[in-house]
Coordinates of C-alpha atoms (C1' of nucleotides) and ligand atoms in Angstrom, one line a residue:
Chain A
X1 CA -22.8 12.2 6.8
X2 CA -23.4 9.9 9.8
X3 CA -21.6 10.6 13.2
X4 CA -19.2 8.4 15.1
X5 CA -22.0 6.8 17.7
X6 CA -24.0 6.2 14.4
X7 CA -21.8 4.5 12.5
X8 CA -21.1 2.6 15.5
X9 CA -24.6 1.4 15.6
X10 CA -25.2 0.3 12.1
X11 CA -22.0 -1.4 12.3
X12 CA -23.4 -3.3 15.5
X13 CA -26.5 -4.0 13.7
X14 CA -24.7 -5.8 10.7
X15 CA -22.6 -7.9 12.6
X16 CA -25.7 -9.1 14.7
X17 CA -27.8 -9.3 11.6
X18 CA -25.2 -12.4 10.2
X19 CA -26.5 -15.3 10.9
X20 CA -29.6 -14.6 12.7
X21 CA -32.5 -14.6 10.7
X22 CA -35.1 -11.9 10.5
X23 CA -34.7 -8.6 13.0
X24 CA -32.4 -7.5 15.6
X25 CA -33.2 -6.7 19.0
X26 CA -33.1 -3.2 20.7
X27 CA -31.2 -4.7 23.8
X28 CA -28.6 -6.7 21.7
X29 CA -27.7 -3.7 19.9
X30 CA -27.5 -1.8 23.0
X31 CA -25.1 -4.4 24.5
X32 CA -23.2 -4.6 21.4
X33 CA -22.7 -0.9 21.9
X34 CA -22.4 -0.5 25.3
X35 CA -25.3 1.8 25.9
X36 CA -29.0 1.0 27.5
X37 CA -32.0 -0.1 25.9
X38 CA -33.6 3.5 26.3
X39 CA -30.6 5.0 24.2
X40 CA -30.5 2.8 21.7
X41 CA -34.0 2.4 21.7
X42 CA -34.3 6.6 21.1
X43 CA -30.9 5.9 18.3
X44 CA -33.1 2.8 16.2
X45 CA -36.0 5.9 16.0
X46 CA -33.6 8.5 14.6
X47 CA -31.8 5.7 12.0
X48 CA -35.7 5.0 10.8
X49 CA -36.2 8.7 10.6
X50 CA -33.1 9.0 8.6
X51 CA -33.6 5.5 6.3
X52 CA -31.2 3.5 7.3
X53 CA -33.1 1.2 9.6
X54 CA -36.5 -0.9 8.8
X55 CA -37.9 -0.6 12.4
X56 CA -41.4 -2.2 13.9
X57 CA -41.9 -1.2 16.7
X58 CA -41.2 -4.2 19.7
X59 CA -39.8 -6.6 17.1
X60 CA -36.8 -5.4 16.4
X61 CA -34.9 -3.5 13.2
X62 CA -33.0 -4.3 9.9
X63 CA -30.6 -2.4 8.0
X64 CA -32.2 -0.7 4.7
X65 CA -30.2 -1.1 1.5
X66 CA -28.5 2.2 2.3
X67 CA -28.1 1.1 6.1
X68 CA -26.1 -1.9 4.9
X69 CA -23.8 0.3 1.8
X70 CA -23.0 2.6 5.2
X71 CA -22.3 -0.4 7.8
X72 CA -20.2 -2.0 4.9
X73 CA -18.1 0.6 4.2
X74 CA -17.2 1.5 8.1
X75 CA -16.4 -2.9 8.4
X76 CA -14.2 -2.4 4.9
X77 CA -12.4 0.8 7.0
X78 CA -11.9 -0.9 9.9
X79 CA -10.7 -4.5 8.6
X80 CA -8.1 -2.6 6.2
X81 CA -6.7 -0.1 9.3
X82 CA -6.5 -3.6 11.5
X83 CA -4.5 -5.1 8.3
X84 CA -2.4 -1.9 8.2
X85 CA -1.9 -1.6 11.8
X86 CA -0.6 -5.5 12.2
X87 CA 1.7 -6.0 8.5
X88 CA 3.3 -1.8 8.7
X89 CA 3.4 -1.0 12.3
X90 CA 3.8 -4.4 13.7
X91 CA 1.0 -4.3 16.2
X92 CA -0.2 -8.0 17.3
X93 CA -3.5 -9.3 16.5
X94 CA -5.3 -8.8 20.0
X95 CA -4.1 -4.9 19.9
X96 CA -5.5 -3.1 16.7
X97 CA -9.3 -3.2 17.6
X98 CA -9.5 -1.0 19.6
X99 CA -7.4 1.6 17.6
X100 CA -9.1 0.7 14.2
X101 CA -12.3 1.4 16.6
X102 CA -11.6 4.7 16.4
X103 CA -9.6 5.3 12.9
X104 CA -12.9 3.8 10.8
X105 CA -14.6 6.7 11.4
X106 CA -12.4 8.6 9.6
X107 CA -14.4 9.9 6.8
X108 CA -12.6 10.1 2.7
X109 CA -13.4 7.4 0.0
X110 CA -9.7 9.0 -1.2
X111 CA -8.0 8.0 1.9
X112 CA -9.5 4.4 2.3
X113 CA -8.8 3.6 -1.8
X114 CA -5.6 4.8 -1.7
X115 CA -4.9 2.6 2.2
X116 CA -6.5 -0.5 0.6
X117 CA -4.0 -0.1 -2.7
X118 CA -1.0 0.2 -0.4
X119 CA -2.2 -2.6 1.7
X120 CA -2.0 -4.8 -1.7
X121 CA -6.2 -4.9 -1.8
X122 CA -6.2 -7.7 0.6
X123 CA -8.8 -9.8 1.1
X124 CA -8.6 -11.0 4.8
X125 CA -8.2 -8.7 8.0
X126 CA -5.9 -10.0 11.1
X127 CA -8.3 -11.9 12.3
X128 CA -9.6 -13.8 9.2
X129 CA -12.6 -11.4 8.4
X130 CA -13.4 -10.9 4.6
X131 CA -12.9 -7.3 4.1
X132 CA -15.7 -5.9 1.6
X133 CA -14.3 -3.8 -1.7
X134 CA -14.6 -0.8 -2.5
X135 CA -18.5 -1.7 -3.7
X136 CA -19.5 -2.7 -0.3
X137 CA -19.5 -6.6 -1.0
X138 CA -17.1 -8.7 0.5
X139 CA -14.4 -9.3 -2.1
X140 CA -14.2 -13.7 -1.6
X141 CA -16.6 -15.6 0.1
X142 CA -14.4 -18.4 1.4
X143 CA -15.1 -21.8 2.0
X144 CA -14.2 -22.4 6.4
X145 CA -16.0 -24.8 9.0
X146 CA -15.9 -24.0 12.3
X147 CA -13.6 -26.7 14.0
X148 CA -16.0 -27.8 16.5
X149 CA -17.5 -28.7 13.5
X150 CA -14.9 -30.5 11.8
X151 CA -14.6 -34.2 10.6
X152 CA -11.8 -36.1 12.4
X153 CA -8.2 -37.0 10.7
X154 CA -8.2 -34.1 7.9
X155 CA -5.5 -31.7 7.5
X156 CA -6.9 -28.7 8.9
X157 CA -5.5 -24.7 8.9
X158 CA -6.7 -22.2 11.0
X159 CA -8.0 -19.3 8.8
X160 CA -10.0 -17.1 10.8
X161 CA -11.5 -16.7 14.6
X162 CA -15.2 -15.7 15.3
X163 CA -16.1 -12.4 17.2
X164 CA -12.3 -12.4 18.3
X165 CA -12.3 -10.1 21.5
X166 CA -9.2 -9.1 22.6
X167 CA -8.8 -11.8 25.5
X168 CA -9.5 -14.6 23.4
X169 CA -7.2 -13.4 21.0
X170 CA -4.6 -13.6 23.9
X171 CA -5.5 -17.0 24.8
X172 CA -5.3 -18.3 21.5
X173 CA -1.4 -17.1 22.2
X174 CA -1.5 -18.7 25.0
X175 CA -2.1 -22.1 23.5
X176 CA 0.1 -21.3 20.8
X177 CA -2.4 -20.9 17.8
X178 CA -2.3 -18.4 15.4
X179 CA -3.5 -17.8 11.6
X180 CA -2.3 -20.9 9.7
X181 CA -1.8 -23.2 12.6
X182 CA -2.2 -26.5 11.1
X183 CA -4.2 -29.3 12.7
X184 CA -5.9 -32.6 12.7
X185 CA -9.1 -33.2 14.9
X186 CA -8.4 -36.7 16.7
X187 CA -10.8 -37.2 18.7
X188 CA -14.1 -35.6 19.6
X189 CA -16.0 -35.9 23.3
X190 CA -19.3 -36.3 23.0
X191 CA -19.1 -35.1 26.8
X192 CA -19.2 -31.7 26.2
X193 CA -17.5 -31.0 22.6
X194 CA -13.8 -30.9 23.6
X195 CA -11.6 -32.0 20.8
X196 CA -8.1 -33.6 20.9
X197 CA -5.9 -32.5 18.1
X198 CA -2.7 -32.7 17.3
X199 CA -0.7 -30.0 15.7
X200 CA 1.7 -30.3 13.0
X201 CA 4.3 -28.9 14.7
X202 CA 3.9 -30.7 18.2
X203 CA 4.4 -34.3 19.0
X204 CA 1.9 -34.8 22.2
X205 CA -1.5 -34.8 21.7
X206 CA -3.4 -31.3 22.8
X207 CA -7.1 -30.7 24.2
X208 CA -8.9 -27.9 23.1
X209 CA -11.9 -26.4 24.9
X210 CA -15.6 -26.0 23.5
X211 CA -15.4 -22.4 23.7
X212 CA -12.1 -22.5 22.0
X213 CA -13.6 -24.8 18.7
X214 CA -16.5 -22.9 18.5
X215 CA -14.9 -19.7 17.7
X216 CA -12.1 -21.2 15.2
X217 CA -12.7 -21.2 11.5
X218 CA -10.8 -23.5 10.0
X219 CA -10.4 -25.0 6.1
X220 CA -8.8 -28.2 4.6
X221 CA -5.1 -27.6 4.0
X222 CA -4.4 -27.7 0.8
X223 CA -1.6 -30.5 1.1
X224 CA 1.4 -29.7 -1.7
X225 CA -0.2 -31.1 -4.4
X226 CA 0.9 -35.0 -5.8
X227 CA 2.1 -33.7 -9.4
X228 CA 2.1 -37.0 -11.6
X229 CA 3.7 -36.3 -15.0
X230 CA 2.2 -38.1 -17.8
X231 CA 4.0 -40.9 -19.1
X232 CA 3.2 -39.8 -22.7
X233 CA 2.2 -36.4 -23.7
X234 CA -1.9 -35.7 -23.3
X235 CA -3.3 -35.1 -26.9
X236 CA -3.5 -31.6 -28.0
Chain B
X1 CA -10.0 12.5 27.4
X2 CA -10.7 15.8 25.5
X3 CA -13.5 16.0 22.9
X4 CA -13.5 16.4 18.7
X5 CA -14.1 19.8 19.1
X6 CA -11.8 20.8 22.2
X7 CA -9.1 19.5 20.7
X8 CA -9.4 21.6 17.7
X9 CA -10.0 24.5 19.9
X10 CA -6.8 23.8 21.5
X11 CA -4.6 23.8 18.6
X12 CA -6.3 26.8 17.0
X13 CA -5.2 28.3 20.1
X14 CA -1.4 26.6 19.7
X15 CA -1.2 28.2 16.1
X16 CA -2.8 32.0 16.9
X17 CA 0.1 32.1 20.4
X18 CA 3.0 31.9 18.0
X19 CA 4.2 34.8 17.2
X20 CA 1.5 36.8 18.8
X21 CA 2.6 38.5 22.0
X22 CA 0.0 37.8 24.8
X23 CA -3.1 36.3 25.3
X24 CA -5.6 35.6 22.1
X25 CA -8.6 36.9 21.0
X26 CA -12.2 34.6 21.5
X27 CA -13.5 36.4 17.8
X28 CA -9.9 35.0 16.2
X29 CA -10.4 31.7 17.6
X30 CA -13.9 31.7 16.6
X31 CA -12.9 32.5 13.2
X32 CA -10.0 30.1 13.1
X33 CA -12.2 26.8 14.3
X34 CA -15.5 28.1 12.2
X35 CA -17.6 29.0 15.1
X36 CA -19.5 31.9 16.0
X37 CA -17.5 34.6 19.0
X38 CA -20.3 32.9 21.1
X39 CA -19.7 29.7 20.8
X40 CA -15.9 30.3 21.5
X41 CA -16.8 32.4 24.3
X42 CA -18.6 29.2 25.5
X43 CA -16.2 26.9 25.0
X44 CA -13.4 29.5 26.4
X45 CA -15.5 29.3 30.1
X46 CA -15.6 25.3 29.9
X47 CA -11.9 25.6 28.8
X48 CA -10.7 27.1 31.6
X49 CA -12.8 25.1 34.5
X50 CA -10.7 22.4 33.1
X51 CA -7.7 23.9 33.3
X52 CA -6.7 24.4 29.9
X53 CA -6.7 27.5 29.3
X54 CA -6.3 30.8 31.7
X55 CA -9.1 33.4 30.4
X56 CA -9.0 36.8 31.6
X57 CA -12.9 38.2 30.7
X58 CA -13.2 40.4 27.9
X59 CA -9.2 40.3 27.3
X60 CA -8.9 37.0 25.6
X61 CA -6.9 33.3 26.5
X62 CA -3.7 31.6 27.3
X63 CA -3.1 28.2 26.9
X64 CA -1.8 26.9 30.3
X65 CA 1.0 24.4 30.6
X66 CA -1.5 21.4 30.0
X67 CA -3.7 23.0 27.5
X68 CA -0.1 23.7 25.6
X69 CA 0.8 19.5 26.0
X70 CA -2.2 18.6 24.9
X71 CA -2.7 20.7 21.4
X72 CA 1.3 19.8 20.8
X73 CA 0.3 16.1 21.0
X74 CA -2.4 16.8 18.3
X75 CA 0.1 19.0 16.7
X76 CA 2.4 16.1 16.3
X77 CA -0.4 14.1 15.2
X78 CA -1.3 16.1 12.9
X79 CA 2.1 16.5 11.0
X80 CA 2.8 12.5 11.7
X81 CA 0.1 11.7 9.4
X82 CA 0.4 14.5 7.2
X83 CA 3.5 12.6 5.8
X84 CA 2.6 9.4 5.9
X85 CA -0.3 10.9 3.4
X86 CA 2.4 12.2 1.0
X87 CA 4.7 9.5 1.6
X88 CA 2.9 6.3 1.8
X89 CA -0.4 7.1 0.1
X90 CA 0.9 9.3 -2.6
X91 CA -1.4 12.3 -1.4
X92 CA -0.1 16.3 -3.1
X93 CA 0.8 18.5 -0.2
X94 CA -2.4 20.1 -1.1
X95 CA -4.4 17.4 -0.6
X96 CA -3.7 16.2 3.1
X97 CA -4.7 18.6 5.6
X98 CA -8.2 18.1 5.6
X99 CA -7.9 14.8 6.4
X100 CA -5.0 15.1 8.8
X101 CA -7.8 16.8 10.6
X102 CA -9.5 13.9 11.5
X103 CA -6.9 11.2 11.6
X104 CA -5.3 13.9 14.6
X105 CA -8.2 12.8 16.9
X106 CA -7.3 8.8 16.5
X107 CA -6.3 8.7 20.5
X108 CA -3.8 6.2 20.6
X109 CA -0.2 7.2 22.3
X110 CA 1.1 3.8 21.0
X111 CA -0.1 4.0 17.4
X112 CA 1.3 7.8 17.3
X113 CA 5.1 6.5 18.3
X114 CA 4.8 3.2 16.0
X115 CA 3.8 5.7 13.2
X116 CA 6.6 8.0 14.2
X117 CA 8.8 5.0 14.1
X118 CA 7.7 3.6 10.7
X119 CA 8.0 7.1 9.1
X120 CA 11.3 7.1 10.2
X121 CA 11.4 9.8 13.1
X122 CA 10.9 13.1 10.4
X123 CA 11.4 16.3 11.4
X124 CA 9.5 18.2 9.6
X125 CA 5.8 17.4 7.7
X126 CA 5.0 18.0 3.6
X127 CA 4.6 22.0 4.1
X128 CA 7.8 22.1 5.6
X129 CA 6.5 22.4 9.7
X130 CA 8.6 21.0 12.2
X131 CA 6.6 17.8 13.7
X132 CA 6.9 17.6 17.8
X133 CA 8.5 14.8 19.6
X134 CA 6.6 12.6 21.8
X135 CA 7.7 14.8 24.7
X136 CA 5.9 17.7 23.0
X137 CA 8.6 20.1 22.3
X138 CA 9.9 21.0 18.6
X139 CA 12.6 18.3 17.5
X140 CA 14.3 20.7 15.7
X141 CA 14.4 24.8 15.6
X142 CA 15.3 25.2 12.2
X143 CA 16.9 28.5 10.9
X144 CA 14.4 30.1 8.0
X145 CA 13.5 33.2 6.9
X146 CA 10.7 34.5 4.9
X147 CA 11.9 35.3 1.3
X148 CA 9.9 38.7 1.6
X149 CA 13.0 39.4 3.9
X150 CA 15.7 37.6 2.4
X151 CA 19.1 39.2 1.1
X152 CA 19.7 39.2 -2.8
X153 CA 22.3 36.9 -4.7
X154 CA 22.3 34.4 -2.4
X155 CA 21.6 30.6 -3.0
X156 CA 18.1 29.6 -1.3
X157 CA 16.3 26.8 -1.2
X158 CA 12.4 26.8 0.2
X159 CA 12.0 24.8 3.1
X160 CA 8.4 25.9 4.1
X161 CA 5.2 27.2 3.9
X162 CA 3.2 29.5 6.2
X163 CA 0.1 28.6 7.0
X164 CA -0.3 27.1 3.8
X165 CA -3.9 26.4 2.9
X166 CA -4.7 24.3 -0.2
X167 CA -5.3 27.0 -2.5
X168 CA -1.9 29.2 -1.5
X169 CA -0.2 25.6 -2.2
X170 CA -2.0 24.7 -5.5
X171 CA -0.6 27.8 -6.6
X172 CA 2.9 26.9 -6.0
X173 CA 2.1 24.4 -8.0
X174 CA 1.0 26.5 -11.0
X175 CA 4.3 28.3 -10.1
X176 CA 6.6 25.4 -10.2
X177 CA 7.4 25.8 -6.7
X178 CA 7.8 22.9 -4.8
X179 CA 9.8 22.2 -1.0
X180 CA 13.1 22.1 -2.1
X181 CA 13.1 24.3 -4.8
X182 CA 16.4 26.6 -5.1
X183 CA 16.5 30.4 -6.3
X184 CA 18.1 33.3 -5.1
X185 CA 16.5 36.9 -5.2
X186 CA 18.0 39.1 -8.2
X187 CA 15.9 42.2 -7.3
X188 CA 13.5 43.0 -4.5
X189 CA 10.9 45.8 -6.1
X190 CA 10.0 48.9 -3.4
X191 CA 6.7 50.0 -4.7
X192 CA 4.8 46.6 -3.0
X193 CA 7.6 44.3 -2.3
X194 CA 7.3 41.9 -5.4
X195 CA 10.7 39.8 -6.2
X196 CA 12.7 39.0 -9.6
X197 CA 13.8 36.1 -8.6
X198 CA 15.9 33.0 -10.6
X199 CA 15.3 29.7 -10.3
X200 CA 18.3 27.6 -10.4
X201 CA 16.7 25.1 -13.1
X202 CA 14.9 27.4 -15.1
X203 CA 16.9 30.5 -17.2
X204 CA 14.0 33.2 -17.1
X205 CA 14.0 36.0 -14.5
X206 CA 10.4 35.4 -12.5
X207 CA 8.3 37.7 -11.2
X208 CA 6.7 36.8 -7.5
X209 CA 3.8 38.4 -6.1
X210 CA 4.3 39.7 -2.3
X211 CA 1.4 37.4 -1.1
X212 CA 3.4 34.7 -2.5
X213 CA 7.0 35.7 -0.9
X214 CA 6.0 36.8 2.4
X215 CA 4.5 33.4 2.8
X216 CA 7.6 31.4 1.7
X217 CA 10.5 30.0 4.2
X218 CA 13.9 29.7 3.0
X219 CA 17.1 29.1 4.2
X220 CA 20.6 29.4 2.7
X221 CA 21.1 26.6 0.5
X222 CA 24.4 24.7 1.5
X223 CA 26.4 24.4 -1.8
X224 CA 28.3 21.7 -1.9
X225 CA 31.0 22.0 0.6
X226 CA 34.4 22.3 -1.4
X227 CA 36.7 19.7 0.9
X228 CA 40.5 21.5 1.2
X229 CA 42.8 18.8 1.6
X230 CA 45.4 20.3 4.2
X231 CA 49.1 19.5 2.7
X232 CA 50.2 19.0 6.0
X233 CA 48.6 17.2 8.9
X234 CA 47.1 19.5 11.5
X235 CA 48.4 19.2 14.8
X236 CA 46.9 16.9 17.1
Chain C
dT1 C1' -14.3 63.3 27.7
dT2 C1' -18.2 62.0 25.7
dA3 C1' -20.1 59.3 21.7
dA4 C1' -19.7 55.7 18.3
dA5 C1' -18.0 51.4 16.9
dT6 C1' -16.2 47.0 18.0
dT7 C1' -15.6 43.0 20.7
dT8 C1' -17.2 39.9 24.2
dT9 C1' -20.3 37.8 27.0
dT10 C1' -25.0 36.5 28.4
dA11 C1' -29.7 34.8 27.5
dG12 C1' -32.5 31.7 25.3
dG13 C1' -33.0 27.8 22.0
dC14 C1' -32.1 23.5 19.6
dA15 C1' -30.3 18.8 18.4
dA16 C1' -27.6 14.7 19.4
dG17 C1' -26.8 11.3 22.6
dA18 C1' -26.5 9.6 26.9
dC19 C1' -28.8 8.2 31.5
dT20 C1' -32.7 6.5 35.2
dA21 C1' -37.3 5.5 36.3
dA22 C1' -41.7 4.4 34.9
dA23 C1' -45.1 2.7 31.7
dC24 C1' -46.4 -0.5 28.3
dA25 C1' -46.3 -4.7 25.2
dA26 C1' -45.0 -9.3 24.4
dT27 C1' -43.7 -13.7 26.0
dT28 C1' -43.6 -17.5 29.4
dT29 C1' -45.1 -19.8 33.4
dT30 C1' -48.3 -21.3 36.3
Chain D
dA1 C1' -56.7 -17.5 31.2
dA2 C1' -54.3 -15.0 34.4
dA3 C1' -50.0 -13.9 36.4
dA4 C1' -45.3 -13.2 36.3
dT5 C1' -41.3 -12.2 33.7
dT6 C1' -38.8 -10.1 30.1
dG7 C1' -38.1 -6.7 26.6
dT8 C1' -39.2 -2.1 24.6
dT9 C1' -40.6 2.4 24.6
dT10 C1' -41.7 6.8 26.8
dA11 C1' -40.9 10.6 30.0
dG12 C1' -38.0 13.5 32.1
dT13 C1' -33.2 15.2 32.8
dC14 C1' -28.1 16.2 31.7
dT15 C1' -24.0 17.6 29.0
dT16 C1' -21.8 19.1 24.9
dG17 C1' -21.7 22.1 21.3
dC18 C1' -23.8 24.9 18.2
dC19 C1' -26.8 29.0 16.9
dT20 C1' -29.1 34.1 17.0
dA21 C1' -30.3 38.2 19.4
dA22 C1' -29.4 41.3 23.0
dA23 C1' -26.7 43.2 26.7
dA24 C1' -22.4 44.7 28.6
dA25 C1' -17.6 46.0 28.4
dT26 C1' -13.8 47.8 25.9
dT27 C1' -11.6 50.4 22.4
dT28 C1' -11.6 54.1 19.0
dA29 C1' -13.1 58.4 17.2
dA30 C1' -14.9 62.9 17.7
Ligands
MN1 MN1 -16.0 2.6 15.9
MN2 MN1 -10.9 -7.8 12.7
MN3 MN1 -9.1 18.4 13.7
MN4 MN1 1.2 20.6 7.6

DNA sequence: TTAAATTTTTAGGCAAGACTAAACAATTTT
DNA sequence: AAAATTGTTTAGTCTTGCCTAAAAATTTAA
C-alpha cells in the first residue's frame, strides 16, 4: 500500500530507467519529481527499506522486481485514464496529463480491469505509449524509429511522441501534426538535423526542427496493400 | 487546495449538518471519518484558522459558507462518479462507494463538468441521492418519504436509500429490493413498526424489518396518467 | 447542589515528506 | 597528484495527520 508521492517516485524511476543503462541518479529523480536531492535522497532510503529500490549508496538506484510490478501498474493506470479522458470526455491530447496525474493513484485492481474492458483493452495511450496489461508487461512491443532517425523518401506515420510535455504537445498543433500524420523525410541537413518533409496532405514542402524529429516516433505506413489475384488457382 | 483528509473531514461534516439542528459534535465526526475525538479536535482547530469551519470550544462545529462550497463540490464528485461506476463500468450499487471515495479527491473542475456532461447531467446517484450542480446547490429537491412513515394502500415506488452502507444494500439485494421497485404498505405492525408490504411483481404479502423501512425513500408512484379527451374544446 | 459520567481539549510522541545548509564522496580539471 | 567542481547524503527543522494518556469542561445523576 504505497502513497501518492511514492508511487510518484517509482513511476519517475521507471521512466528514467528506459533507455539508460545501469542506475538512476538521486538528482534526476528529484527533477523528475520536482523535489531536491535531500528529499529524494531521504525517499530512495525509505523505497530500499521497503524493497522496492536496489540502492548503492552515491551510484544511484534500480527498481527491484516488485519496484517495477508497482511502477507498471501506476503507468498501465495512468495511460488507460489519459485514453479515457481523450476518446469519452473529449479532452485533447496536451490536457489529460495532468488530470490522469492525479486519477493513477486511485487504488482498485476492480476499477482499472473493468476501465481498461470499457476502454476496448487498448493498446496505445494518446500520446502513443504502450500501455502494459493487466500483468504488468506492456501488451505489444511495436516496431517505430524516431524520425530524426528515418531514411529519406519512405511513407512515414506518426505513431507516438517522446516524453510529450504538455507544450510540445501544443506545438505539435501548432504545426499541424497529430497521431497518424503521414509523411516523407526529403531531405536531411547535416547542419544541425533539420528535416524537410512533405506531408501527405500539403503541397509545399515543410521544415521541421531537431527538437521536433527527435521527439517523433514514427513507422512505415503500411501503403493499401497491391492485391494481385492469381491468374490460375494456387494448388491446394 | 485542501488535503485527502480535509476534504473528508468536510463532507463528514456536510452529511452529520443535515437534519441535525445546530452545530456538530468533534466525537461524531471523529467516529464518522475513523479518527480518534483527538485527532478531530485537531483537525477542528486547523479547520477553523482556515476558515472552514466556525468552532465554538467544547460545543462542537459549523461549516461556514466556504467550508459548505467546498464539501458540496466533493459531494458532487462523489455521486458523479458513483454513476458512472454503475453505469459505465457495470459496478452493483454496493460496490461503488468505497472507491467513489478516492476518485472524489481527483481535483479537476474541468474533468468534474465533462463527466457531468458525458453522464448526461443525472440528478440523482445509484442509492438514489440527489448529485449537486456545479454551482453547488441540489439540482433537484425531490419529494420522498421514508416508508417507516408512509400511508397504506398506496402505490410506491423506492427512490432511495439512507445512508446506505454496503451491507444495508447487499441486503436489499437478498430482499429483491432494488431503486425502482414498486409496493404499497398493506399493514404497518404497532408492536416495533415492521410492515406487510406487497410488491407489485410478486403475489406474497412480505414482511419488512423496521431497520429496513425506516431506511427506505419512497415516493407516490405516478400510475400511468389516464388522458381524458375533452368532447369539447376548452376555451381559449 | 454536589458528585459521577461523558465529552472535549491538551500534552507529548511518532512517521511521512518536504525544505535549507552543511558535510562528504566522486569526478573532472588543472 | 592536488584542486576544484559536481553530486549525494546527513543534520536539523517544519507541517500535516495520526495516536495514547491525562487534564479540563460540560452534562447527567444522585
Ligand atoms: Mn501521479
Ligand atoms: Mn501519455
Ligand atoms: Mn474520500
Ligand atoms: Mn451514493
Amino acid at each position: 500500500m504505497p502513497t501518492v508521492s511514492v508511487e510518484n517516485y517509482l513511476k519517475a524511476i521507471l521512466h528514467l530507467e528506459e533507455g539508460e543503462e545501469g542506475r538512476v541518479s538521486t538528482t534526476a529523480i528529484a527533477e523528475k519529481v520536482g523535489a531536491t536531492p535531500a528529499s529524494a535522497s531521504a525517499m530512495m532510503s525509505r523505497l530500499g527499506d521497503r524493497g522496492w529500490v536496489e540502492h548503492e549508496r552515491y551510484y544511484g538506484v534500480s527498481l527491484t522486481e516488485k519496484g517495477q510490478r508497482i511502477a507498471m501498474e501506476i503507468l498501465r493506470r495512468h495511460r488507460l485514464w489519459e485514453r479515457f479522458l481523450v476518446d469519452h470526455l473529449g479532452f485533447e491530447w496536451d490536457q489529460v496529463h495532468e488530470i490522469a496525474e492525479e486519477l493513477e493513484h486511485v487504488d482498485s485492481r476492480e476499477l482499472v480491469n473493468r476501465l481498461d474492458a470499457f476502454l476496448g483493452f487498448p493498446k496505445l495511450d494518446p500520446h502513443g505509449d504502450a500501455i502494459p496489461g493487466p500483468n504488468g508487461r506492456f501488451r505489444s512491443v511495436a516496431a517505430r524509429t524516431l524520425l530524426a532517425e528515418a531514411p529519406r523518401n519512405l511513407d512515414l506515420v506518426v505513431v507516438g511522441v517522446v516524453d510529450g510535455g504538455d507544450a510540445f504537445l501544443r506545438h505539435l498543433g501548432v504545426l499541424g501534426i497529430e497521431l497518424g500524420s503521414r509523411l516523407t523525410v526529403m531531405e536531411r541537413h547535416s547542419f544541425d538535423g533539420s528535416l524537410h518533409v512533405r506531408f501527405a496532405d500539403v503541397d509545399e514542402l515543410q521544415l521541421l526542427a531537431p527538437s521536433v524529429c527527435a521527439r517523433l516516433w514514427v513507422d512505415q505506413s503500411n501503403p493499401a496493400p497491391v492485391i494481385v489475384f492469381p491468374e490460375n488457382d494456387p494448388p491446394s
